[in-house]
mmCIF file of C-alpha atoms in Angstrom:
data_model
loop_
_atom_site.group_PDB
_atom_site.id
_atom_site.type_symbol
_atom_site.label_atom_id
_atom_site.label_comp_id
_atom_site.label_asym_id
_atom_site.label_seq_id
_atom_site.Cartn_x
_atom_site.Cartn_y
_atom_site.Cartn_z
ATOM 1 C CA MET R 1 -9.048 -18.758 1.878
ATOM 2 C CA LYS R 2 -8.443 -17.798 4.931
ATOM 3 C CA SER R 3 -5.684 -15.911 6.906
ATOM 4 C CA ILE R 4 -4.085 -14.391 3.824
ATOM 5 C CA ALA R 5 -3.763 -10.549 3.346
ATOM 6 C CA PHE R 6 -2.824 -9.202 -0.293
ATOM 7 C CA GLU R 7 -0.673 -6.255 -0.397
ATOM 8 C CA ALA R 8 -1.421 -3.833 -3.294
ATOM 9 C CA HIS R 9 -0.564 -0.459 -3.917
ATOM 10 C CA VAL R 10 -2.941 2.559 -4.823
ATOM 11 C CA GLN R 11 -1.543 2.890 -8.351
ATOM 12 C CA ASN R 12 -2.078 -0.444 -8.568
ATOM 13 C CA SER R 13 -5.852 -0.527 -8.648
ATOM 14 C CA LEU R 14 -8.314 1.104 -10.349
ATOM 15 C CA LEU R 15 -12.054 1.531 -9.202
ATOM 16 C CA SER R 16 -15.128 1.629 -11.419
ATOM 17 C CA LEU R 17 -17.594 3.551 -10.708
ATOM 18 C CA GLN R 18 -21.631 3.384 -11.175
ATOM 19 C CA ASP R 19 -23.654 6.721 -11.089
ATOM 20 C CA GLY R 20 -20.708 8.357 -9.059
ATOM 21 C CA TRP R 21 -20.260 5.607 -6.532
ATOM 22 C CA PRO R 22 -17.550 2.919 -6.362
ATOM 23 C CA GLU R 23 -18.962 -0.467 -7.865
ATOM 24 C CA CYS R 24 -16.047 -2.472 -8.360
ATOM 25 C CA CYS R 25 -12.090 -2.373 -7.072
ATOM 26 C CA TYR R 26 -9.732 -4.395 -9.762
ATOM 27 C CA VAL R 27 -6.089 -4.631 -8.246
ATOM 28 C CA ARG R 28 -3.241 -5.944 -10.118
ATOM 29 C CA ASP R 29 0.708 -6.544 -9.293
ATOM 30 C CA LEU R 30 0.240 -7.533 -5.650
ATOM 31 C CA GLU R 31 3.397 -6.029 -3.845
ATOM 32 C CA GLY R 32 3.344 -9.334 -1.449
ATOM 33 C CA VAL R 33 0.935 -11.720 0.517
ATOM 34 C CA SER R 34 0.982 -12.426 3.874
ATOM 35 C CA ILE R 35 -0.084 -15.762 5.028
ATOM 36 C CA VAL R 36 -0.899 -16.677 8.948
ATOM 37 C CA ARG R 37 1.625 -19.658 9.566
ATOM 38 C CA GLU R 38 -0.805 -21.960 11.672
ATOM 39 C CA GLN R 39 -3.448 -21.461 9.386
ATOM 40 C CA ALA R 40 -1.300 -22.355 6.381
ATOM 41 C CA GLU R 41 -0.381 -25.249 8.764
ATOM 42 C CA THR R 42 -3.647 -26.744 9.633
ATOM 43 C CA ALA R 43 -4.429 -26.343 5.835
ATOM 44 C CA GLY R 44 -1.378 -28.741 4.963
ATOM 45 C CA TRP R 45 0.376 -25.777 2.893
ATOM 46 C CA VAL R 46 3.900 -25.743 4.861
ATOM 47 C CA GLY R 47 6.227 -28.041 3.428
ATOM 48 C CA SER R 48 3.967 -28.508 0.051
ATOM 49 C CA LEU R 49 2.669 -25.503 -1.130
ATOM 50 C CA ILE R 50 4.991 -23.040 0.749
ATOM 51 C CA SER R 51 8.413 -23.439 1.715
ATOM 52 C CA GLU R 52 8.585 -23.761 5.758
ATOM 53 C CA ASP R 53 11.148 -20.737 5.749
ATOM 54 C CA SER R 54 8.783 -18.693 3.099
ATOM 55 C CA PRO R 55 8.553 -15.149 3.763
ATOM 56 C CA VAL R 56 5.434 -14.714 3.184
ATOM 57 C CA LEU R 57 4.495 -16.690 6.446
ATOM 58 C CA TYR R 58 3.774 -14.453 9.559
ATOM 59 C CA ASP R 59 2.353 -14.921 13.040
ATOM 60 C CA ALA R 60 -1.419 -14.120 13.584
ATOM 61 C CA GLN R 61 -0.915 -10.768 13.960
ATOM 62 C CA GLU R 62 0.918 -9.328 10.650
ATOM 63 C CA PRO R 63 -1.044 -10.069 8.142
ATOM 64 C CA TRP R 64 -3.930 -8.246 10.181
ATOM 65 C CA LEU R 65 -1.691 -5.162 10.583
ATOM 66 C CA ARG R 66 -1.020 -5.200 6.903
ATOM 67 C CA THR R 67 -4.532 -5.439 5.731
ATOM 68 C CA ARG R 68 -5.288 -2.649 8.119
ATOM 69 C CA TYR R 69 -2.793 -0.595 6.351
ATOM 70 C CA TYR R 70 -3.121 -1.914 2.888
ATOM 71 C CA PHE R 71 -7.021 -1.677 2.428
ATOM 72 C CA PHE R 72 -8.104 0.620 5.453
ATOM 73 C CA VAL R 73 -5.227 3.195 5.270
ATOM 74 C CA ASN R 74 -4.091 3.192 1.888
ATOM 75 C CA HIS R 75 -6.844 1.919 -0.858
ATOM 76 C CA LEU R 76 -9.874 3.174 1.547
ATOM 77 C CA GLY R 77 -8.344 6.261 2.668
ATOM 78 C CA ALA R 78 -7.353 6.954 -0.894
ATOM 79 C CA LEU R 79 -11.133 6.217 -2.073
ATOM 80 C CA ILE R 80 -12.662 8.185 0.161
ATOM 81 C CA HIS R 81 -10.411 11.540 -0.027
ATOM 82 C CA ALA R 82 -11.114 11.475 -4.047
ATOM 83 C CA LEU R 83 -14.757 11.123 -3.401
ATOM 84 C CA ALA R 84 -14.748 13.855 -0.464
ATOM 85 C CA VAL R 85 -12.655 16.106 -3.108
ATOM 86 C CA HIS R 86 -15.103 15.315 -6.122
ATOM 87 C CA GLN R 87 -18.166 15.205 -4.211
ATOM 88 C CA GLN R 88 -17.104 18.497 -2.176
ATOM 89 C CA HIS R 89 -17.762 16.822 1.124
ATOM 90 C CA SER R 90 -15.496 16.001 4.432
ATOM 91 C CA GLU R 91 -13.775 13.181 4.614
ATOM 92 C CA GLU R 92 -15.421 12.537 7.892
ATOM 93 C CA GLU R 93 -18.684 11.984 6.379
ATOM 94 C CA TYR R 94 -17.804 9.186 4.558
ATOM 95 C CA TRP R 95 -15.646 7.690 7.615
ATOM 96 C CA ARG R 96 -19.030 7.755 9.263
ATOM 97 C CA VAL R 97 -20.060 5.784 6.587
ATOM 98 C CA VAL R 98 -17.856 3.060 6.974
ATOM 99 C CA ARG R 99 -18.236 3.312 10.634
ATOM 100 C CA LYS R 100 -22.069 2.796 10.260
ATOM 101 C CA VAL R 101 -21.245 -0.157 7.750
ATOM 102 C CA LEU R 102 -19.027 -1.997 10.349
ATOM 103 C CA LYS R 103 -21.469 -1.187 13.131
ATOM 104 C CA GLN R 104 -24.497 -2.988 11.059
ATOM 105 C CA LEU R 105 -22.129 -6.080 10.318
ATOM 106 C CA GLN R 106 -21.030 -6.347 13.955
ATOM 107 C CA THR R 107 -25.064 -6.560 14.751
ATOM 108 C CA GLN R 108 -25.376 -8.961 12.129
ATOM 109 C CA ILE R 109 -22.435 -11.236 13.162
ATOM 110 C CA GLU R 110 -24.130 -10.800 16.916
ATOM 111 C CA THR R 111 -27.225 -11.713 15.936
ATOM 112 C CA GLN R 112 -25.817 -14.871 14.148
ATOM 113 C CA ASN R 113 -23.921 -16.073 17.037
ATOM 114 C CA ALA R 114 -27.207 -15.825 18.943
ATOM 115 C CA VAL R 115 -29.128 -17.945 16.525
ATOM 116 C CA ARG R 116 -26.106 -20.186 16.495
ATOM 117 C CA VAL R 117 -26.325 -20.658 20.425
ATOM 118 C CA GLN R 118 -29.807 -21.668 20.042
ATOM 119 C CA ARG R 119 -29.361 -24.200 18.095
ATOM 120 C CA LYS R 120 -27.829 -27.395 17.789
ATOM 121 C CA PRO R 121 -24.230 -27.171 16.544
ATOM 122 C CA VAL R 122 -23.548 -28.081 12.826
ATOM 123 C CA LYS R 123 -20.299 -29.622 12.287
ATOM 124 C CA ASP R 124 -20.293 -28.015 8.719
ATOM 125 C CA LEU R 125 -20.714 -25.089 9.903
ATOM 126 C CA GLN R 126 -17.577 -24.411 12.295
ATOM 127 C CA PRO R 127 -15.350 -23.200 9.918
ATOM 128 C CA ASP R 128 -18.231 -20.240 9.359
ATOM 129 C CA VAL R 129 -18.437 -19.876 13.095
ATOM 130 C CA HIS R 130 -14.594 -19.545 13.494
ATOM 131 C CA ALA R 131 -14.675 -16.776 10.604
ATOM 132 C CA CYS R 132 -17.258 -14.825 12.132
ATOM 133 C CA ALA R 133 -15.491 -14.613 15.443
ATOM 134 C CA ARG R 134 -12.065 -13.412 13.542
ATOM 135 C CA LEU R 135 -14.246 -11.024 11.827
ATOM 136 C CA ALA R 136 -16.068 -9.821 14.917
ATOM 137 C CA THR R 137 -12.678 -9.488 16.655
ATOM 138 C CA TYR R 138 -11.291 -7.359 13.685
ATOM 139 C CA ILE R 139 -14.597 -4.749 13.583
ATOM 140 C CA GLN R 140 -14.177 -4.466 17.086
ATOM 141 C CA ASP R 141 -10.418 -3.756 16.624
ATOM 142 C CA LEU R 142 -11.292 -1.310 13.633
ATOM 143 C CA LEU R 143 -14.202 0.903 16.051
ATOM 144 C CA THR R 144 -12.147 1.074 19.007
ATOM 145 C CA ASP R 145 -8.335 1.049 18.730
ATOM 146 C CA PRO R 146 -7.695 4.849 17.905
ATOM 147 C CA THR R 147 -4.773 4.205 15.723
ATOM 148 C CA LEU R 148 -4.177 2.318 12.516
ATOM 149 C CA PRO R 149 -0.638 1.613 10.730
ATOM 150 C CA ALA R 150 1.037 3.542 8.344
ATOM 151 C CA LYS R 151 3.838 2.677 6.465
ATOM 152 C CA ALA R 152 7.217 4.336 7.313
ATOM 153 C CA ASN R 153 8.532 3.981 3.609
ATOM 154 C CA PHE R 154 11.388 6.469 4.181
ATOM 155 C CA ILE R 155 12.789 4.830 7.460
ATOM 156 C CA SER R 156 12.083 1.543 5.973
ATOM 157 C CA CYS R 157 14.154 2.222 3.036
ATOM 158 C CA PHE R 158 17.275 3.366 4.886
ATOM 159 C CA GLN R 159 17.056 0.292 7.082
ATOM 160 C CA SER R 160 16.806 -1.882 3.909
ATOM 161 C CA LYS R 161 13.186 -3.308 5.310
ATOM 162 C CA GLY R 162 11.431 -3.465 2.301
ATOM 163 C CA ASP R 163 10.336 -7.136 3.031
ATOM 164 C CA THR R 164 9.294 -6.421 6.501
ATOM 165 C CA PRO R 165 8.706 -2.604 6.650
ATOM 166 C CA SER R 166 8.360 -0.363 9.901
ATOM 167 C CA PHE R 167 4.738 0.794 10.633
ATOM 168 C CA ILE R 168 4.006 3.959 12.734
ATOM 169 C CA PRO R 169 0.410 4.538 14.222
ATOM 170 C CA ILE R 170 -1.492 7.630 12.702
ATOM 171 C CA PRO R 171 -5.118 8.655 13.871
ATOM 172 C CA ASN R 172 -8.066 6.021 13.084
ATOM 173 C CA PRO R 173 -10.700 7.446 11.526
ATOM 174 C CA ILE R 174 -12.985 4.996 11.902
ATOM 175 C CA HIS R 175 -12.537 4.997 15.943
ATOM 176 C CA ILE R 176 -15.539 5.238 18.088
ATOM 177 C CA ARG R 177 -14.523 8.436 20.073
ATOM 178 C CA GLU R 178 -16.342 8.365 23.730
ATOM 179 C CA VAL R 179 -17.974 11.785 24.769
ATOM 180 C CA THR R 180 -17.484 12.795 28.091
ATOM 181 C CA SER R 181 -18.781 16.122 29.351
#
């Protein structure tokens, strides 16, 4: 599937550990799903699987915003906090690991793209090329955006905006900070 963001709360997730490290994450009872309208229309879902006015359809930015919140802030943040407390390390050490993995993935994508440019394009690989381009954009965003979104539950509750909650910016612990002297 592509251009779909699944939204689950941490209390609906269970992490399986092996030798003290995460092995698998199980998620149940999704709060919601957000789907990029353009991708759903291209796939032929709108009007057949999904109604035209479905509340799950959003512009391209909304599912990414929600992924940044639900996965990176909510789930990964809670996991890193629990690991840091249990292992008696700072959370920053674990966020550095996340940053390192993202940078390695970014380099891998850049290398794959360089190889593809040297080869003759293959029609069957085009969706993969587009997926890699989207992933590269998302990784760059995570590495360089100084903030991540956090859901403003209290404000959203008072404004009766459960389906379209407000988000506020919080510091991004993955962000690569430029050090100047």
